[in-house]
mmCIF file of C-alpha atoms in Angstrom:
data_model
loop_
_atom_site.group_PDB
_atom_site.id
_atom_site.type_symbol
_atom_site.label_atom_id
_atom_site.label_comp_id
_atom_site.label_asym_id
_atom_site.label_seq_id
_atom_site.Cartn_x
_atom_site.Cartn_y
_atom_site.Cartn_z
ATOM 1 C CA MET A 464 105.517 31.737 128.414
ATOM 2 C CA ILE A 465 108.905 32.695 126.908
ATOM 3 C CA THR A 466 112.223 32.950 128.713
ATOM 4 C CA ILE A 467 115.282 34.099 126.762
ATOM 5 C CA GLU A 468 118.638 33.760 128.490
ATOM 6 C CA ASN A 469 121.980 35.224 127.378
ATOM 7 C CA ILE A 470 121.400 34.858 123.644
ATOM 8 C CA HIS A 471 124.438 35.495 121.460
ATOM 9 C CA LYS A 472 124.456 35.134 117.677
ATOM 10 C CA SER A 473 127.150 35.911 115.122
ATOM 11 C CA PHE A 474 127.338 35.594 111.365
ATOM 12 C CA GLY A 475 131.017 35.227 110.581
ATOM 13 C CA ALA A 476 132.856 38.087 112.266
ATOM 14 C CA LEU A 477 129.648 40.094 112.736
ATOM 15 C CA GLU A 478 128.133 39.713 116.198
ATOM 16 C CA VAL A 479 124.428 40.460 115.759
ATOM 17 C CA LEU A 480 123.091 39.595 119.225
ATOM 18 C CA LYS A 481 125.348 40.290 122.201
ATOM 19 C CA GLY A 482 123.567 38.805 125.203
ATOM 20 C CA ILE A 483 119.780 39.087 125.209
ATOM 21 C CA ASP A 484 117.738 38.338 128.332
ATOM 22 C CA LEU A 485 113.932 38.649 128.228
ATOM 23 C CA HIS A 486 110.814 37.181 129.768
ATOM 24 C CA ILE A 487 107.409 37.341 128.088
ATOM 25 C CA ASP A 488 104.232 36.365 129.918
ATOM 26 C CA LYS A 489 101.267 34.433 128.576
ATOM 27 C CA GLY A 490 98.738 36.765 126.995
ATOM 28 C CA GLU A 491 101.215 39.609 126.500
ATOM 29 C CA VAL A 492 101.397 41.500 123.227
ATOM 30 C CA VAL A 493 105.045 42.555 122.985
ATOM 31 C CA SER A 494 106.671 44.609 120.236
ATOM 32 C CA ILE A 495 110.377 44.600 119.410
ATOM 33 C CA VAL A 496 111.631 47.823 117.849
ATOM 34 C CA GLY A 497 114.938 49.362 116.881
ATOM 35 C CA PRO A 498 116.942 50.629 113.907
ATOM 36 C CA SER A 499 117.828 48.434 110.960
ATOM 37 C CA GLY A 500 120.635 46.074 111.896
ATOM 38 C CA ALA A 501 119.709 46.054 115.586
ATOM 39 C CA GLY A 502 119.070 42.299 115.517
ATOM 40 C CA LYS A 503 115.261 42.319 115.716
ATOM 41 C CA THR A 504 114.529 39.734 113.048
ATOM 42 C CA THR A 505 117.444 37.548 114.123
ATOM 43 C CA LEU A 506 116.056 37.486 117.654
ATOM 44 C CA LEU A 507 112.563 36.661 116.380
ATOM 45 C CA GLN A 508 113.941 33.805 114.266
ATOM 46 C CA ILE A 509 115.764 32.394 117.281
ATOM 47 C CA ILE A 510 112.636 32.626 119.438
ATOM 48 C CA GLY A 511 110.797 30.860 116.608
ATOM 49 C CA THR A 512 113.465 28.104 116.407
ATOM 50 C CA LEU A 513 114.110 28.990 112.757
ATOM 51 C CA ASP A 514 117.716 29.626 113.772
ATOM 52 C CA ARG A 515 119.825 28.540 116.724
ATOM 53 C CA PRO A 516 121.838 30.877 118.948
ATOM 54 C CA ASP A 517 125.578 30.446 119.376
ATOM 55 C CA THR A 518 125.101 30.505 123.150
ATOM 56 C CA GLY A 519 122.155 30.870 125.496
ATOM 57 C CA ARG A 520 118.760 29.238 125.489
ATOM 58 C CA VAL A 521 115.109 29.888 124.691
ATOM 59 C CA VAL A 522 112.347 28.280 126.750
ATOM 60 C CA VAL A 523 108.859 28.407 125.226
ATOM 61 C CA ASP A 524 105.793 27.076 127.019
ATOM 62 C CA GLY A 525 108.055 25.274 129.486
ATOM 63 C CA ILE A 526 110.139 23.548 126.799
ATOM 64 C CA ASP A 527 113.871 24.236 126.440
ATOM 65 C CA THR A 528 114.221 24.398 122.660
ATOM 66 C CA SER A 529 118.015 24.063 122.814
ATOM 67 C CA LYS A 530 117.611 20.431 123.892
ATOM 68 C CA LEU A 531 115.422 19.368 120.969
ATOM 69 C CA SER A 532 116.690 17.400 117.972
ATOM 70 C CA ALA A 533 116.039 18.759 114.478
ATOM 71 C CA LYS A 534 112.986 16.488 114.042
ATOM 72 C CA LYS A 535 111.525 17.325 117.446
ATOM 73 C CA LEU A 536 112.238 21.001 116.825
ATOM 74 C CA SER A 537 110.230 20.863 113.607
ATOM 75 C CA ASP A 538 107.315 19.219 115.426
ATOM 76 C CA PHE A 539 107.570 21.767 118.243
ATOM 77 C CA ARG A 540 107.485 24.651 115.770
ATOM 78 C CA ASN A 541 104.384 23.262 114.073
ATOM 79 C CA GLN A 542 102.489 22.592 117.300
ATOM 80 C CA HIS A 543 103.545 25.458 119.583
ATOM 81 C CA LEU A 544 104.336 28.425 117.327
ATOM 82 C CA GLY A 545 102.482 30.418 114.692
ATOM 83 C CA PHE A 546 104.158 32.755 112.205
ATOM 84 C CA VAL A 547 102.912 35.873 110.422
ATOM 85 C CA PHE A 548 105.220 37.620 107.956
ATOM 86 C CA GLN A 549 105.150 40.969 106.188
ATOM 87 C CA PHE A 550 104.093 39.227 102.979
ATOM 88 C CA HIS A 551 101.389 36.674 103.656
ATOM 89 C CA GLN A 552 103.236 33.656 102.132
ATOM 90 C CA LEU A 553 99.967 32.009 101.112
ATOM 91 C CA LEU A 554 100.205 29.219 98.536
ATOM 92 C CA PRO A 555 98.601 30.571 95.347
ATOM 93 C CA GLU A 556 97.127 27.261 94.152
ATOM 94 C CA PHE A 557 95.062 26.735 97.315
ATOM 95 C CA THR A 558 91.930 28.480 98.571
ATOM 96 C CA ALA A 559 91.856 30.565 101.753
ATOM 97 C CA LEU A 560 90.318 27.616 103.626
ATOM 98 C CA GLU A 561 92.933 25.181 102.319
ATOM 99 C CA ASN A 562 95.828 27.520 103.140
ATOM 100 C CA ILE A 563 94.624 27.750 106.737
ATOM 101 C CA MET A 564 94.318 23.957 107.014
ATOM 102 C CA ILE A 565 97.871 23.132 105.865
ATOM 103 C CA PRO A 566 99.628 23.365 109.288
ATOM 104 C CA ALA A 567 96.872 21.175 110.776
ATOM 105 C CA TYR A 568 97.524 18.505 108.151
ATOM 106 C CA ILE A 569 101.236 18.612 108.966
ATOM 107 C CA ALA A 570 100.353 18.120 112.646
ATOM 108 C CA GLY A 571 98.358 14.997 111.779
ATOM 109 C CA ILE A 572 94.933 16.478 112.501
ATOM 110 C CA SER A 573 92.085 14.844 110.583
ATOM 111 C CA GLN A 574 90.642 16.629 107.561
ATOM 112 C CA LYS A 575 87.243 16.901 109.264
ATOM 113 C CA GLU A 576 88.664 18.538 112.403
ATOM 114 C CA ALA A 577 91.044 20.784 110.448
ATOM 115 C CA LYS A 578 88.239 22.001 108.198
ATOM 116 C CA LYS A 579 85.982 22.687 111.190
ATOM 117 C CA ARG A 580 88.685 24.701 112.952
ATOM 118 C CA ALA A 581 89.599 26.604 109.768
ATOM 119 C CA LYS A 582 85.967 27.578 109.176
ATOM 120 C CA GLU A 583 85.681 28.813 112.775
ATOM 121 C CA LEU A 584 88.766 30.972 112.297
ATOM 122 C CA LEU A 585 87.493 32.349 108.990
ATOM 123 C CA GLU A 586 84.256 33.288 110.703
ATOM 124 C CA PHE A 587 86.137 35.032 113.505
ATOM 125 C CA MET A 588 88.167 36.938 110.881
ATOM 126 C CA GLY A 589 84.970 37.970 109.095
ATOM 127 C CA LEU A 590 86.023 36.025 106.004
ATOM 128 C CA SER A 591 83.513 33.168 105.821
ATOM 129 C CA ASP A 592 82.377 34.344 102.377
ATOM 130 C CA ARG A 593 85.990 34.243 101.110
ATOM 131 C CA ALA A 594 86.728 30.619 102.077
ATOM 132 C CA SER A 595 86.769 29.305 98.501
ATOM 133 C CA HIS A 596 88.759 32.233 97.078
ATOM 134 C CA LYS A 597 92.404 31.868 96.128
ATOM 135 C CA PRO A 598 94.982 34.472 97.210
ATOM 136 C CA ASN A 599 94.857 36.374 93.915
ATOM 137 C CA GLU A 600 91.147 36.952 94.547
ATOM 138 C CA LEU A 601 91.704 38.466 98.007
ATOM 139 C CA SER A 602 92.642 41.990 99.043
ATOM 140 C CA GLY A 603 95.882 42.667 100.895
ATOM 141 C CA GLY A 604 94.089 42.911 104.222
ATOM 142 C CA GLU A 605 92.151 39.696 103.571
ATOM 143 C CA LYS A 606 95.329 37.823 102.680
ATOM 144 C CA GLN A 607 96.983 38.899 105.912
ATOM 145 C CA ARG A 608 93.961 37.877 107.988
ATOM 146 C CA VAL A 609 94.022 34.469 106.302
ATOM 147 C CA ALA A 610 97.724 34.257 107.196
ATOM 148 C CA VAL A 611 96.864 35.032 110.831
ATOM 149 C CA ALA A 612 94.188 32.325 110.798
ATOM 150 C CA ARG A 613 96.735 29.874 109.393
ATOM 151 C CA ALA A 614 99.101 30.773 112.242
ATOM 152 C CA LEU A 615 96.317 30.034 114.759
ATOM 153 C CA ILE A 616 95.054 26.719 113.352
ATOM 154 C CA ASN A 617 97.084 24.510 115.739
ATOM 155 C CA ASN A 618 96.302 26.611 118.838
ATOM 156 C CA PRO A 619 99.948 27.708 119.251
ATOM 157 C CA ALA A 620 101.374 29.010 122.496
ATOM 158 C CA VAL A 621 102.869 32.042 120.740
ATOM 159 C CA ILE A 622 102.333 33.994 117.521
ATOM 160 C CA LEU A 623 105.531 35.518 116.118
ATOM 161 C CA ALA A 624 105.050 38.330 113.618
ATOM 162 C CA ASP A 625 107.713 40.053 111.509
ATOM 163 C CA GLU A 626 106.529 43.439 110.188
ATOM 164 C CA PRO A 627 102.997 41.995 109.809
ATOM 165 C CA SER A 628 101.392 45.251 108.661
ATOM 166 C CA GLY A 629 104.334 46.569 106.638
ATOM 167 C CA SER A 630 102.670 45.955 103.266
ATOM 168 C CA LEU A 631 99.175 47.185 104.206
ATOM 169 C CA ASP A 632 97.424 50.512 103.732
ATOM 170 C CA SER A 633 96.338 52.554 106.757
ATOM 171 C CA LYS A 634 92.837 51.087 107.050
ATOM 172 C CA ASN A 635 93.913 47.447 106.769
ATOM 173 C CA LYS A 636 96.852 48.142 109.052
ATOM 174 C CA GLN A 637 94.573 49.430 111.816
ATOM 175 C CA GLU A 638 92.225 46.460 111.392
ATOM 176 C CA LEU A 639 95.094 43.984 111.623
ATOM 177 C CA HIS A 640 96.501 45.646 114.731
ATOM 178 C CA GLN A 641 93.074 45.517 116.402
ATOM 179 C CA LEU A 642 92.791 41.858 115.422
ATOM 180 C CA PHE A 643 95.895 41.001 117.451
ATOM 181 C CA PHE A 644 94.315 42.424 120.594
ATOM 182 C CA ASP A 645 90.946 40.798 119.866
ATOM 183 C CA LEU A 646 92.728 37.448 119.631
ATOM 184 C CA ARG A 647 94.561 38.097 122.878
ATOM 185 C CA ASP A 648 91.316 38.999 124.623
ATOM 186 C CA LYS A 649 89.336 36.030 123.224
ATOM 187 C CA PHE A 650 91.967 33.269 123.259
ATOM 188 C CA GLY A 651 94.642 34.557 125.668
ATOM 189 C CA GLN A 652 97.034 34.553 122.720
ATOM 190 C CA THR A 653 100.637 35.700 123.211
ATOM 191 C CA PHE A 654 102.189 37.859 120.464
ATOM 192 C CA VAL A 655 105.789 38.859 119.829
ATOM 193 C CA ILE A 656 105.911 41.406 117.009
ATOM 194 C CA VAL A 657 108.908 42.932 115.242
ATOM 195 C CA THR A 658 107.795 46.269 113.813
ATOM 196 C CA HIS A 659 108.885 49.679 112.590
ATOM 197 C CA ASP A 660 105.303 50.897 112.984
ATOM 198 C CA GLU A 661 105.268 53.354 115.881
ATOM 199 C CA GLY A 662 101.478 53.241 116.082
ATOM 200 C CA LEU A 663 101.501 49.480 116.656
ATOM 201 C CA ALA A 664 104.373 49.673 119.141
ATOM 202 C CA GLU A 665 102.460 52.261 121.185
ATOM 203 C CA LEU A 666 99.483 49.900 121.431
ATOM 204 C CA THR A 667 101.367 46.861 122.682
ATOM 205 C CA ASP A 668 101.615 45.893 126.345
ATOM 206 C CA ARG A 669 105.379 46.204 126.261
ATOM 207 C CA THR A 670 107.878 47.591 123.766
ATOM 208 C CA ILE A 671 111.408 46.151 123.776
ATOM 209 C CA HIS A 672 114.060 48.427 122.273
ATOM 210 C CA LEU A 673 117.073 46.813 120.602
ATOM 211 C CA LYS A 674 120.202 48.609 119.476
ATOM 212 C CA ASP A 675 123.446 47.048 118.248
ATOM 213 C CA GLY A 676 122.385 43.603 119.421
ATOM 214 C CA LEU A 677 121.446 44.607 122.957
ATOM 215 C CA VAL A 678 118.247 45.429 124.825
ATOM 216 C CA VAL A 679 118.678 49.111 125.624
ATOM 217 C CA GLY A 680 115.293 49.819 127.137
ATOM 218 C CA ALA A 681 111.644 48.892 127.427
ATOM 219 C CA LEU A 682 108.313 50.629 127.790
ATOM 220 C CA SER A 683 105.688 48.739 129.771
ATOM 221 C CA LYS A 684 102.039 49.743 129.727
ATOM 222 C CA LYS A 685 99.661 48.267 132.240
ATOM 223 C CA LYS A 686 96.376 49.323 133.680
ATOM 224 C CA GLU A 687 95.837 49.306 137.394
ATOM 225 C CA GLU A 688 92.726 47.257 138.050
ATOM 226 C CA GLU A 689 91.555 49.353 140.976
ATOM 227 C CA SER A 690 92.034 52.860 139.644
ATOM 228 C CA GLY A 691 91.842 52.213 135.914
ATOM 229 C CA ASN A 692 94.745 54.593 135.387
ATOM 230 C CA GLU A 693 97.291 53.682 132.742
ATOM 231 C CA VAL A 694 100.822 53.413 134.058
ATOM 232 C CA GLU A 695 103.906 53.620 131.859
ATOM 233 C CA THR A 696 107.257 52.364 133.102
ATOM 234 C CA VAL A 697 110.358 53.277 131.147
ATOM 235 C CA VAL A 698 113.452 51.178 131.628
ATOM 236 C CA ALA A 699 116.637 52.755 130.351
ATOM 237 C CA ASP A 700 120.182 51.543 129.735
ATOM 238 C CA GLY A 701 121.670 49.664 132.639
ATOM 239 C CA ASP A 702 118.399 48.997 134.491
ATOM 240 C CA ASP A 703 117.339 45.498 135.495
ATOM 241 C CA LEU A 704 115.208 44.340 132.585
ATOM 242 C CA SER A 705 114.208 41.135 134.375
ATOM 243 C CA LEU A 706 111.781 43.235 136.396
ATOM 244 C CA VAL A 707 109.959 44.556 133.354
#
């Protein structure tokens, strides 16, 4: 689903990413963790085509994003990627239903089809009764679930989330984390999540550790189909991360 090859990124004299190589499979829920300044958000923005690397390339859903023009990149982002941020970024003048529909309008989907899809997503989120409410009438957890629905409206290949539960209380945080896995199980959705939340990182299929702009290790959790035993594989500095 996502192949990241030799990504370097600098801001002036500061080299933030120093050669990142990763592969993420369809249907994986992957967390990216590390100390502040490790390059987590920069990497997520590059995967999401919100920023371009100095060198290297990112292939998403079989498309080499480095070869796309600015216009085609914008279309690609709208049609193939969904974004969830720490703060929901809902437009205050629109209802929950209307906020979810906006990316579909941008993609040229008819109002009838967009509304149908948005209502289906609201029902899946357990928010059908909140469709006509504006953001200031929703709880923090409800706002974030609406933001997730908005990210899903165009059936994207990948959902990219930056500290998605960072502003939520414990209960809403747990519900949001479970939602990610419910979406993976129901729709085969792929998630790449930057987080400082250790609880969320422990739940994900794979945890990528960044430090000083490099991948320094990974923890992969997978269940053996035959035995049902959970297997954890730790990859430390210097190991071949392409095998993870």
